[in-house]
Coordinates of C-alpha atoms in Angstrom, one line a residue:
Chain A
M1 CA 55.6 89.6 146.4
S2 CA 53.6 90.7 143.5
T3 CA 53.6 88.6 140.3
W4 CA 55.7 91.3 138.6
Q5 CA 58.3 91.4 141.3
R6 CA 58.7 87.7 141.3
L7 CA 59.1 87.7 137.6
R8 CA 61.7 90.4 137.8
S9 CA 63.7 88.5 140.4
N10 CA 63.9 85.4 138.1
R11 CA 66.9 86.2 136.1
L12 CA 66.4 83.7 133.3
A13 CA 62.8 84.8 132.8
L14 CA 63.9 88.4 132.8
S15 CA 66.5 87.8 130.1
G16 CA 63.8 86.0 128.1
G17 CA 61.5 88.9 128.5
I18 CA 64.1 91.3 127.3
V19 CA 64.7 89.3 124.2
V20 CA 61.0 89.1 123.5
A21 CA 60.5 92.8 124.0
L22 CA 63.5 93.7 121.8
L23 CA 62.2 91.5 119.0
A24 CA 58.7 93.1 119.3
F25 CA 60.4 96.4 118.9
V26 CA 62.4 95.4 115.9
A27 CA 59.4 93.9 114.2
L28 CA 57.2 96.9 114.9
F29 CA 59.7 99.5 113.7
A30 CA 61.2 97.4 110.8
P31 CA 60.8 100.1 108.2
W32 CA 62.8 102.6 110.3
L33 CA 65.5 100.2 111.5
A34 CA 66.3 98.4 108.2
P35 CA 69.1 100.2 106.3
Y36 CA 67.8 99.0 102.9
D37 CA 64.6 97.9 101.2
P38 CA 64.5 94.1 101.8
G39 CA 63.6 93.4 98.2
E40 CA 66.1 95.7 96.6
F41 CA 68.8 93.8 94.8
N42 CA 72.1 95.0 93.4
A43 CA 73.8 92.7 90.9
A44 CA 77.1 94.5 91.6
E45 CA 77.1 93.4 95.3
V46 CA 76.4 89.7 95.3
L47 CA 77.5 87.5 98.3
Q48 CA 79.5 90.2 99.9
G49 CA 80.9 89.5 103.4
L50 CA 80.3 91.5 106.5
S51 CA 81.1 95.2 105.9
R52 CA 80.2 98.7 107.1
Q53 CA 77.6 99.1 104.3
H54 CA 76.2 95.6 104.8
P55 CA 76.7 94.6 108.5
L56 CA 75.4 91.1 107.8
G57 CA 76.6 90.9 104.2
T58 CA 74.5 90.4 101.1
D59 CA 72.8 87.4 99.6
G60 CA 73.0 85.6 96.2
I61 CA 71.3 88.4 94.3
G62 CA 72.8 91.3 96.2
R63 CA 70.1 92.0 98.8
D64 CA 71.1 93.3 102.2
V65 CA 70.8 90.4 104.7
L66 CA 70.4 92.6 107.8
S67 CA 67.3 94.4 106.2
R68 CA 65.9 91.0 105.2
M69 CA 66.4 89.7 108.7
I70 CA 64.7 92.7 110.2
Y71 CA 61.7 92.3 108.0
G72 CA 61.8 88.6 108.5
S73 CA 61.2 89.0 112.2
R74 CA 57.8 90.4 111.3
I75 CA 56.9 87.2 109.4
S76 CA 58.3 84.8 112.0
L77 CA 56.5 86.6 114.9
L78 CA 53.3 86.9 112.9
V79 CA 53.3 83.1 112.1
G80 CA 54.1 82.4 115.8
F81 CA 51.3 84.6 117.2
V82 CA 48.5 83.9 114.8
S83 CA 49.0 80.1 114.7
V84 CA 49.2 79.8 118.4
G85 CA 46.1 82.2 118.6
I86 CA 44.2 79.7 116.5
A87 CA 45.4 76.7 118.5
S88 CA 44.5 78.5 121.8
F89 CA 41.0 79.3 120.5
I90 CA 40.3 75.7 119.5
G91 CA 42.0 74.3 122.6
V92 CA 40.2 76.6 125.0
T93 CA 36.8 76.1 123.4
L94 CA 37.0 72.3 123.2
G95 CA 38.7 72.0 126.6
A96 CA 36.0 74.2 128.3
L97 CA 33.2 72.2 126.8
A98 CA 34.8 68.9 127.8
G99 CA 35.6 70.0 131.3
Y100 CA 32.3 71.7 132.0
F101 CA 29.8 69.3 130.4
R102 CA 31.7 66.0 131.1
G103 CA 30.0 62.8 130.1
I104 CA 29.6 62.1 126.4
V105 CA 30.9 65.5 125.3
D106 CA 34.0 65.0 127.3
T107 CA 34.5 61.4 126.0
V108 CA 34.1 62.5 122.3
I109 CA 36.4 65.5 122.6
M110 CA 39.1 63.6 124.5
R111 CA 39.1 60.6 122.1
F112 CA 39.6 63.2 119.3
V113 CA 42.5 64.6 121.3
D114 CA 44.0 61.1 121.6
V115 CA 43.7 60.5 117.9
M116 CA 45.3 63.9 117.1
L117 CA 48.1 63.2 119.5
T118 CA 48.8 59.8 117.9
F119 CA 49.7 61.4 114.5
P120 CA 53.2 62.5 113.9
T121 CA 52.0 66.1 113.7
F122 CA 54.8 67.2 111.3
F123 CA 53.6 64.6 108.7
L124 CA 50.0 66.0 109.0
I125 CA 51.2 69.6 108.5
L126 CA 53.4 68.6 105.6
A127 CA 50.6 66.7 103.9
V128 CA 48.1 69.6 104.2
I129 CA 50.5 72.4 103.3
A130 CA 51.8 70.6 100.2
Y131 CA 48.2 70.2 98.9
L132 CA 47.1 73.7 99.7
D133 CA 49.3 76.5 98.5
A134 CA 52.1 77.4 100.9
T135 CA 50.7 80.8 101.6
I136 CA 51.5 82.4 105.0
W137 CA 47.8 82.2 106.0
N138 CA 47.5 78.5 105.1
I139 CA 50.7 77.8 107.1
M140 CA 49.3 79.6 110.2
V141 CA 46.0 77.8 110.0
V142 CA 47.6 74.4 109.6
I143 CA 50.1 74.9 112.4
G144 CA 47.1 76.1 114.5
V145 CA 44.8 73.2 113.9
T146 CA 47.5 70.6 114.6
S147 CA 48.8 72.0 117.9
W148 CA 45.7 72.8 120.1
M149 CA 45.7 69.5 122.0
G150 CA 47.9 70.5 124.9
V151 CA 45.9 73.6 125.7
C152 CA 42.7 71.6 125.4
R153 CA 43.9 69.2 128.1
L154 CA 45.0 72.0 130.4
V155 CA 41.7 73.9 130.2
R156 CA 39.7 70.7 130.6
A157 CA 41.6 69.8 133.8
E158 CA 41.1 73.3 135.2
L159 CA 37.4 73.3 134.5
L160 CA 36.9 69.8 135.9
S161 CA 38.1 71.1 139.2
L162 CA 36.6 74.6 139.0
R163 CA 33.1 73.4 138.3
E164 CA 33.0 71.7 141.8
R165 CA 33.8 75.0 143.5
E166 CA 31.1 76.9 145.4
F167 CA 31.1 80.0 143.2
M168 CA 30.5 78.0 140.1
I169 CA 27.7 76.0 141.7
A170 CA 26.3 79.3 143.0
A171 CA 26.4 80.8 139.5
E172 CA 24.5 77.8 138.1
G173 CA 22.0 77.9 141.0
L174 CA 21.3 81.5 140.1
G175 CA 20.1 80.3 136.7
M176 CA 23.0 81.5 134.6
S177 CA 23.3 79.8 131.2
P178 CA 26.2 77.3 130.9
L179 CA 27.8 79.6 128.3
R180 CA 27.8 82.5 130.7
V181 CA 29.1 80.4 133.6
I182 CA 32.0 79.2 131.5
L183 CA 32.8 82.6 130.1
R184 CA 32.3 84.7 133.3
H185 CA 33.5 82.3 136.0
G186 CA 35.2 79.3 134.5
L187 CA 37.7 80.6 131.9
P188 CA 38.9 83.7 133.7
N189 CA 40.1 81.4 136.5
A190 CA 41.8 78.9 134.0
M191 CA 43.8 81.5 132.0
A192 CA 47.2 81.3 133.8
P193 CA 48.3 78.0 132.4
V194 CA 46.9 78.9 129.0
F195 CA 48.9 82.1 129.0
V196 CA 52.1 80.1 129.7
A197 CA 51.2 77.5 127.0
F198 CA 50.7 80.4 124.6
I199 CA 54.2 81.9 125.2
L200 CA 55.8 78.4 124.9
G201 CA 53.7 77.7 121.8
V202 CA 54.9 80.8 120.0
A203 CA 58.4 79.4 120.3
G204 CA 57.3 76.0 118.9
A205 CA 55.4 77.6 116.0
I206 CA 58.4 79.7 114.9
L207 CA 60.5 76.5 114.9
T208 CA 57.9 74.6 112.9
E209 CA 57.6 77.4 110.3
S210 CA 61.4 77.5 109.9
A211 CA 61.4 73.7 109.4
L212 CA 58.7 74.0 106.8
S213 CA 60.7 76.7 105.0
F214 CA 63.7 74.4 105.1
L215 CA 61.7 71.8 103.2
G216 CA 60.7 74.5 100.7
I217 CA 57.0 74.6 101.7
G218 CA 57.1 77.4 104.3
V219 CA 56.5 81.1 103.7
Q220 CA 57.4 81.6 100.0
P221 CA 60.2 83.9 98.8
P222 CA 60.5 86.8 98.0
T223 CA 58.7 87.5 101.3
P224 CA 61.6 87.2 103.8
S225 CA 61.1 84.8 106.8
W226 CA 64.1 83.6 108.9
G227 CA 63.4 80.1 107.7
N228 CA 63.5 80.9 104.0
I229 CA 66.6 83.2 104.3
L230 CA 68.4 80.3 105.9
T231 CA 67.2 77.9 103.2
E232 CA 68.2 80.2 100.4
G233 CA 71.7 80.5 102.0
K234 CA 72.0 76.7 102.3
D235 CA 73.4 76.2 98.8
T236 CA 76.1 78.8 99.2
L237 CA 77.0 77.8 102.8
E238 CA 80.6 77.1 101.9
V239 CA 81.3 80.6 100.4
A240 CA 78.8 82.7 102.3
W241 CA 78.2 81.3 105.8
W242 CA 76.5 84.4 107.1
L243 CA 73.5 83.7 105.0
S244 CA 72.6 80.6 106.9
V245 CA 74.3 81.3 110.3
C246 CA 72.5 84.6 111.0
P247 CA 68.9 83.5 110.5
G248 CA 69.7 80.3 112.4
L249 CA 71.0 82.2 115.3
A250 CA 68.0 84.6 115.2
I251 CA 65.7 81.6 115.4
L252 CA 67.7 80.1 118.2
I253 CA 67.8 83.3 120.3
T254 CA 64.1 84.0 119.7
V255 CA 62.9 80.6 120.6
L256 CA 65.2 80.6 123.7
G257 CA 63.8 84.0 124.7
Y258 CA 60.2 82.8 124.5
N259 CA 61.0 79.5 126.3
L260 CA 62.8 81.3 129.2
L261 CA 59.9 83.8 129.5
G262 CA 57.3 81.0 129.4
E263 CA 59.1 78.8 132.0
G264 CA 59.6 81.8 134.2
L265 CA 55.9 82.8 133.9
R266 CA 55.0 79.2 134.8
D267 CA 57.0 79.3 138.0
V268 CA 55.5 82.7 138.9
L269 CA 51.9 82.3 137.9
D270 CA 51.4 78.8 139.2
P271 CA 53.7 77.7 142.0
R272 CA 52.1 74.2 141.9
L273 CA 53.6 73.5 138.5
K274 CA 57.3 73.2 138.8
S275 CA 59.6 74.1 136.0
R276 CA 60.7 71.3 133.8
Chain B
M1 CA 49.2 42.5 133.7
L2 CA 48.2 40.6 130.6
A3 CA 44.6 41.6 131.1
Y4 CA 45.7 45.2 131.5
L5 CA 47.7 45.1 128.2
L6 CA 44.8 43.4 126.4
R7 CA 42.5 46.2 127.6
R8 CA 45.0 48.8 126.3
V9 CA 45.1 47.0 122.9
A10 CA 41.3 46.9 122.7
G11 CA 41.3 50.6 123.3
F12 CA 43.4 51.1 120.2
V13 CA 40.5 50.1 117.9
P14 CA 38.5 53.3 118.1
L15 CA 41.8 55.2 117.9
L16 CA 42.8 53.4 114.7
L17 CA 39.4 54.2 113.1
G18 CA 39.9 57.8 114.0
I19 CA 43.4 57.8 112.6
T20 CA 42.3 56.2 109.3
L21 CA 39.4 58.6 109.0
I22 CA 41.5 61.7 109.5
S23 CA 44.2 60.5 107.1
F24 CA 41.5 59.9 104.5
L25 CA 39.8 63.3 105.1
V26 CA 43.1 65.2 105.0
I27 CA 44.0 63.8 101.7
H28 CA 40.6 64.1 100.1
M29 CA 39.7 67.6 101.2
A30 CA 42.8 68.8 99.4
P31 CA 42.2 70.4 96.0
G32 CA 44.1 69.1 92.9
S33 CA 43.6 65.4 92.0
P34 CA 46.4 63.0 91.1
V35 CA 44.7 62.5 87.7
E36 CA 45.1 66.2 86.9
L37 CA 48.7 66.0 88.0
M38 CA 49.3 62.9 85.7
T39 CA 47.5 64.4 82.7
D40 CA 48.4 68.2 83.0
M41 CA 51.6 67.8 81.1
N42 CA 50.1 65.5 78.4
P43 CA 48.2 67.4 75.7
E44 CA 46.8 64.1 74.3
A45 CA 45.1 63.2 77.5
G46 CA 41.4 64.1 76.9
P47 CA 38.5 63.8 79.2
E48 CA 38.0 60.2 78.2
I49 CA 41.5 59.2 79.4
R50 CA 41.0 61.1 82.6
Q51 CA 37.7 59.3 83.2
R52 CA 39.4 55.9 82.6
L53 CA 42.1 56.8 85.1
E54 CA 39.6 57.9 87.7
E55 CA 37.7 54.7 87.3
R56 CA 40.9 52.7 87.5
Y57 CA 41.8 54.2 90.9
G58 CA 38.2 54.3 92.2
L59 CA 38.4 58.1 92.3
D60 CA 34.9 58.5 90.7
Q61 CA 33.2 56.9 93.7
P62 CA 31.6 59.0 96.5
Y63 CA 34.0 59.7 99.4
H64 CA 32.3 57.3 102.0
V65 CA 32.5 54.5 99.5
Q66 CA 36.2 55.2 98.8
Y67 CA 36.9 55.3 102.5
W68 CA 35.2 52.0 103.1
M69 CA 36.9 50.4 100.2
W70 CA 40.3 51.7 101.4
L71 CA 39.6 50.6 105.0
K72 CA 38.8 47.1 103.9
R73 CA 41.9 46.9 101.9
I74 CA 44.3 48.3 104.5
A75 CA 42.9 45.8 107.0
T76 CA 44.5 43.1 104.9
G77 CA 47.8 45.1 104.6
D78 CA 47.0 46.3 101.0
F79 CA 47.6 50.0 100.7
G80 CA 47.2 50.1 97.0
R81 CA 49.8 51.0 94.4
S82 CA 51.9 54.1 94.4
L83 CA 50.9 56.7 91.8
S84 CA 54.5 57.6 91.1
S85 CA 56.1 56.3 87.9
D86 CA 57.3 53.0 89.4
A87 CA 53.6 52.1 90.4
R88 CA 54.9 49.6 93.0
P89 CA 52.6 48.5 95.9
V90 CA 52.7 51.1 98.7
I91 CA 53.3 48.4 101.3
D92 CA 56.6 47.3 99.5
K93 CA 57.8 50.9 99.5
I94 CA 57.0 51.3 103.2
K95 CA 58.6 47.9 104.0
E96 CA 61.9 49.2 102.4
A97 CA 61.9 52.5 104.1
L98 CA 60.5 51.5 107.6
P99 CA 63.6 49.6 108.9
V100 CA 65.8 52.5 108.1
T101 CA 63.7 55.0 110.0
L102 CA 63.2 52.5 112.9
L103 CA 67.0 51.9 113.1
L104 CA 67.6 55.7 113.2
N105 CA 65.0 56.3 115.8
V106 CA 65.8 53.3 118.0
L107 CA 69.5 54.3 118.1
S108 CA 68.5 57.8 118.8
L109 CA 66.1 56.8 121.6
F110 CA 68.8 54.5 123.0
L111 CA 71.2 57.4 123.1
V112 CA 68.6 59.7 124.7
I113 CA 67.8 57.2 127.4
S114 CA 71.3 56.2 128.2
L115 CA 72.4 59.9 128.5
A116 CA 69.4 61.7 129.8
I117 CA 68.7 59.5 132.9
P118 CA 72.3 59.7 134.3
I119 CA 72.4 63.4 133.5
G120 CA 69.1 64.0 135.2
I121 CA 70.1 62.0 138.3
Y122 CA 73.4 63.8 138.5
S123 CA 71.9 67.3 138.3
A124 CA 69.2 66.4 140.8
T125 CA 71.6 65.0 143.3
H126 CA 74.0 68.0 142.8
P127 CA 71.5 70.8 142.4
Y128 CA 72.9 74.3 141.7
T129 CA 76.4 73.2 141.2
P130 CA 78.3 74.4 138.1
A131 CA 77.6 71.0 136.4
D132 CA 73.9 71.3 137.1
R133 CA 73.8 74.9 135.8
A134 CA 75.7 73.8 132.7
T135 CA 73.1 71.1 131.9
T136 CA 70.3 73.7 132.4
V137 CA 72.0 75.9 129.8
F138 CA 72.3 72.8 127.5
V139 CA 68.6 71.9 128.1
F140 CA 67.4 75.4 127.1
L141 CA 69.7 75.5 124.0
G142 CA 68.6 72.0 123.0
F143 CA 64.9 73.0 123.2
A144 CA 65.4 76.2 121.2
M145 CA 67.8 74.7 118.5
P146 CA 66.5 74.6 115.0
T147 CA 67.9 71.1 114.5
F148 CA 68.0 71.2 110.7
W149 CA 70.3 74.3 111.1
L150 CA 72.5 72.5 113.5
A151 CA 72.6 69.5 111.1
L152 CA 73.6 71.9 108.3
L153 CA 76.4 73.4 110.3
C154 CA 77.7 70.0 111.5
M155 CA 77.7 68.8 107.9
L156 CA 79.8 71.8 106.9
L157 CA 82.2 71.4 109.9
F158 CA 82.6 67.6 110.1
G159 CA 81.8 66.6 106.5
V160 CA 83.3 69.4 104.4
V161 CA 85.9 71.4 106.4
L162 CA 87.3 68.6 108.5
G163 CA 86.3 65.7 106.2
W164 CA 85.8 63.3 109.1
L165 CA 82.3 62.1 108.4
P166 CA 80.3 61.3 105.3
I167 CA 77.4 63.7 104.8
S168 CA 74.8 61.7 102.9
G169 CA 73.3 58.3 102.5
L170 CA 73.6 55.2 104.6
K171 CA 76.7 53.6 103.0
S172 CA 79.7 54.5 100.9
L173 CA 79.9 53.6 97.2
D174 CA 82.6 50.9 97.8
Y175 CA 80.4 49.4 100.7
E176 CA 80.2 46.0 99.0
T177 CA 83.9 45.6 98.7
L178 CA 84.6 46.2 102.4
S179 CA 85.3 43.5 105.0
W180 CA 82.6 43.0 107.7
S181 CA 84.4 45.3 110.2
G182 CA 84.8 47.9 107.4
K183 CA 81.1 47.6 106.7
L184 CA 80.3 48.1 110.3
A185 CA 82.5 51.1 110.6
D186 CA 81.1 52.6 107.4
R187 CA 77.6 52.2 108.7
A188 CA 78.5 53.8 112.0
A189 CA 80.2 56.7 110.3
H190 CA 77.1 57.4 108.2
L191 CA 74.7 57.1 111.2
L192 CA 76.7 59.1 113.7
M193 CA 75.6 62.6 112.7
P194 CA 71.9 61.9 112.0
V195 CA 71.4 59.9 115.2
T196 CA 73.2 62.3 117.4
I197 CA 71.6 65.4 116.1
S198 CA 68.1 63.9 116.0
A199 CA 68.6 63.0 119.7
I200 CA 69.3 66.5 120.9
T201 CA 65.8 67.9 121.4
S202 CA 64.6 64.7 123.2
L203 CA 67.8 64.5 125.2
A204 CA 67.3 68.1 126.5
G205 CA 63.6 67.4 127.4
L206 CA 64.1 64.1 129.0
S207 CA 67.1 65.0 131.2
R208 CA 65.1 68.0 132.5
Y209 CA 62.1 65.7 133.3
M210 CA 64.4 63.2 135.0
R211 CA 65.9 66.0 137.1
S212 CA 62.6 67.5 138.3
S213 CA 61.2 64.0 138.9
M214 CA 64.2 63.1 141.0
L215 CA 64.1 66.3 143.0
E216 CA 60.4 65.5 143.7
V217 CA 61.2 62.0 144.8
V218 CA 64.2 62.6 147.1
R219 CA 61.9 64.8 149.3
Q220 CA 59.6 61.9 150.0
D221 CA 59.5 60.2 153.4
Y222 CA 60.5 56.8 152.2
I223 CA 63.8 58.2 151.0
T224 CA 64.4 59.6 154.5
T225 CA 63.5 56.2 155.9
A226 CA 65.9 54.5 153.5
R227 CA 68.7 56.8 154.7
A228 CA 67.7 56.4 158.3
K229 CA 68.0 52.7 158.2
G230 CA 71.6 53.1 157.1
L231 CA 71.5 52.3 153.4
S232 CA 74.4 53.5 151.4
E233 CA 73.7 56.7 149.4
R234 CA 74.2 54.7 146.2
A235 CA 71.5 52.2 147.2
V236 CA 69.2 55.1 148.2
I237 CA 69.6 57.0 145.0
Y238 CA 69.6 54.2 142.5
G239 CA 67.5 51.6 144.3
H240 CA 64.8 53.7 145.8
A241 CA 64.8 57.2 144.2
A242 CA 65.7 56.7 140.6
R243 CA 63.3 53.8 140.1
N244 CA 60.3 55.9 141.2
A245 CA 61.5 59.0 139.4
L246 CA 61.6 57.0 136.2
L247 CA 57.8 56.6 136.1
P248 CA 56.8 60.0 134.8
V249 CA 59.8 59.9 132.5
I250 CA 58.5 56.8 130.8
T251 CA 55.2 58.5 130.1
I252 CA 57.1 61.5 128.5
L253 CA 59.2 59.1 126.5
G254 CA 56.0 57.5 125.0
L255 CA 54.6 60.9 124.2
S256 CA 57.8 62.0 122.4
I257 CA 57.5 59.2 119.7
P258 CA 55.3 61.1 117.2
G259 CA 57.8 64.0 117.4
L260 CA 60.7 61.6 116.6
I261 CA 58.9 60.1 113.7
G262 CA 57.8 63.5 112.4
G263 CA 61.4 64.8 112.8
S264 CA 62.6 62.0 110.5
V265 CA 61.3 64.0 107.5
I266 CA 63.9 66.7 108.3
F267 CA 66.9 64.5 109.0
E268 CA 66.3 62.0 106.2
T269 CA 66.0 64.9 103.8
I270 CA 69.1 66.6 105.0
F271 CA 71.3 63.5 105.1
A272 CA 69.7 61.8 102.0
I273 CA 68.6 58.8 104.0
P274 CA 66.1 56.5 102.2
G275 CA 63.6 56.2 105.1
M276 CA 59.9 56.8 105.8
G277 CA 60.4 60.6 106.3
R278 CA 62.0 61.1 102.9
L279 CA 59.5 58.8 101.2
F280 CA 56.7 60.8 102.8
Y281 CA 58.1 64.1 101.7
T282 CA 58.6 63.0 98.0
S283 CA 55.2 61.4 97.9
V284 CA 53.6 64.5 99.3
L285 CA 55.2 66.6 96.6
M286 CA 54.0 64.2 93.9
R287 CA 50.5 64.0 95.4
D288 CA 50.9 60.3 95.6
Y289 CA 47.7 59.7 97.6
P290 CA 48.1 56.0 98.4
T291 CA 51.6 56.4 99.7
V292 CA 50.9 59.5 101.8
M293 CA 47.8 57.8 103.3
G294 CA 49.7 54.6 103.9
I295 CA 52.6 56.4 105.7
L296 CA 50.2 58.6 107.8
V297 CA 48.5 55.4 109.0
I298 CA 51.7 53.4 109.6
G299 CA 53.3 56.4 111.4
A300 CA 50.3 56.6 113.7
V301 CA 50.3 52.9 114.3
L302 CA 54.0 53.1 115.2
T303 CA 53.1 55.8 117.8
L304 CA 50.4 53.5 119.3
L305 CA 53.0 50.6 119.5
G306 CA 55.4 53.0 121.1
N307 CA 52.8 54.0 123.7
L308 CA 52.1 50.3 124.3
L309 CA 55.8 49.7 124.8
A310 CA 55.9 52.6 127.3
D311 CA 53.0 50.9 129.1
V312 CA 55.0 47.7 129.3
M313 CA 58.0 49.5 130.6
Y314 CA 55.8 51.2 133.1
T315 CA 54.5 47.9 134.5
V316 CA 58.1 46.7 134.7
A317 CA 59.2 49.7 136.7
D318 CA 56.1 49.9 138.9
P319 CA 55.2 46.5 140.5
R320 CA 51.9 47.9 141.8
L321 CA 50.5 47.9 138.2
R322 CA 51.3 44.2 137.7
K323 CA 48.8 43.1 140.3
R324 CA 45.9 44.9 138.6

């Protein structure tokens, strides 16, 4: 069976894939899908319940929650992808260096990984974000630089075993530079687990951003992210539950979708690694 | 075994140096000094006063000197004084907050272990039954759950709508007047929600690991041997399989400790619990350098101790390691 067929026959992974695709669609076409401008407020329609005009109600200053949620999907996905992109770049680079060169390079990099793994990561993120301004770029960079260790270990392990293989030794024997051997022959063969880690990482980053928003140091209003819509709704939870319940559900479903897709891909791409 | 543990502890020294260095760098690379924060609101604080404050806190020294001074002091347990208005020694503040966070996390870990292992064993020995599928659904939901959101909804349901549980703090206002059993019940009521909710993510993860680890083990030859020599199914599963399946789970448990400590920021903020997480959060917002650095270091040391504990558990579960 081809990879694609095996993925399709895995029902959980397929449903995860559908959620992921739907979300990408919503984020891409937000301006056409959202019934209102997400920043437009109407003092006459404050904290309205679910209705035909406002399918998910309105918030504390009369903005349409559905429109804000639709635009919020862009922010949440952006944070997810960019921060995991940064983490993957760091992790792949350091992991490849450690696995290929071994020796002192490996020791130094892996000790650094150990130190980073010892920190309660959320403390580290919190400390840095609170000092820098909580702009979306800072948040993505900080989540990225505190979550690359898993990928680094994966890539290192792959390269440690790959570099003993004949084609790698042959490439070295032909006089290829280490950089070229790593880029042409090493990394392409180590990408499957990185890809799985990427998909699972997006889910984690979305959760982290929402937790930061909850503490008031995530993506700052008025830019809508699911995390800050939820947080703004926290104080009016008793009178307007939809304000907190809808973004929470959106986060839950999105993270679930990415996790299911990631786990499914793991089973499909790498039969050696069994699903958790 | 003692030699093995001593080697592990010796390995902590470079880790500790790395931890302190990163904690120091993180705080000092950040723009905005505490002196600015203290004097911004005060029009009478001229450059002279700023300079005096900087000298007083050693902030006028070059970074490597500051690091070395700080390192020498924390080696003796002196983390300096808090820059917040109470100006108390950081170590005192941490000493107050640490037991609270430890209590929460130990209870939550206890809950995780005592539920995840039986659940994992059950789903592995009854694979693809409705119960196994139900736990799979629970596991994926648990992984994806924004726990602060769940906490919020539970507070609304059990605290506000039903009024069954208190929603903030560690004890009621009339705590001192209660009998000892009343005190115990009061504590338990306050801890129930935070402990349960903070356990959910780890519970999902650990029961999944236990399940896959068990599935792996029951395929081994020695399990077939155990069955073939006529042992009861109970003895096979609990005596032979579960014990071996526990080994990778212990490793995962050790790795989950930083997550638990980090998560305490969220839970202690939501439930207004005066622990390390909340102390860290308020200190970060006030740019209280010494407290932030102190908690970063102590948090990382706790993780190291947790890993050491996992090592000890590993040697208890695996007799082969004891002979090394």
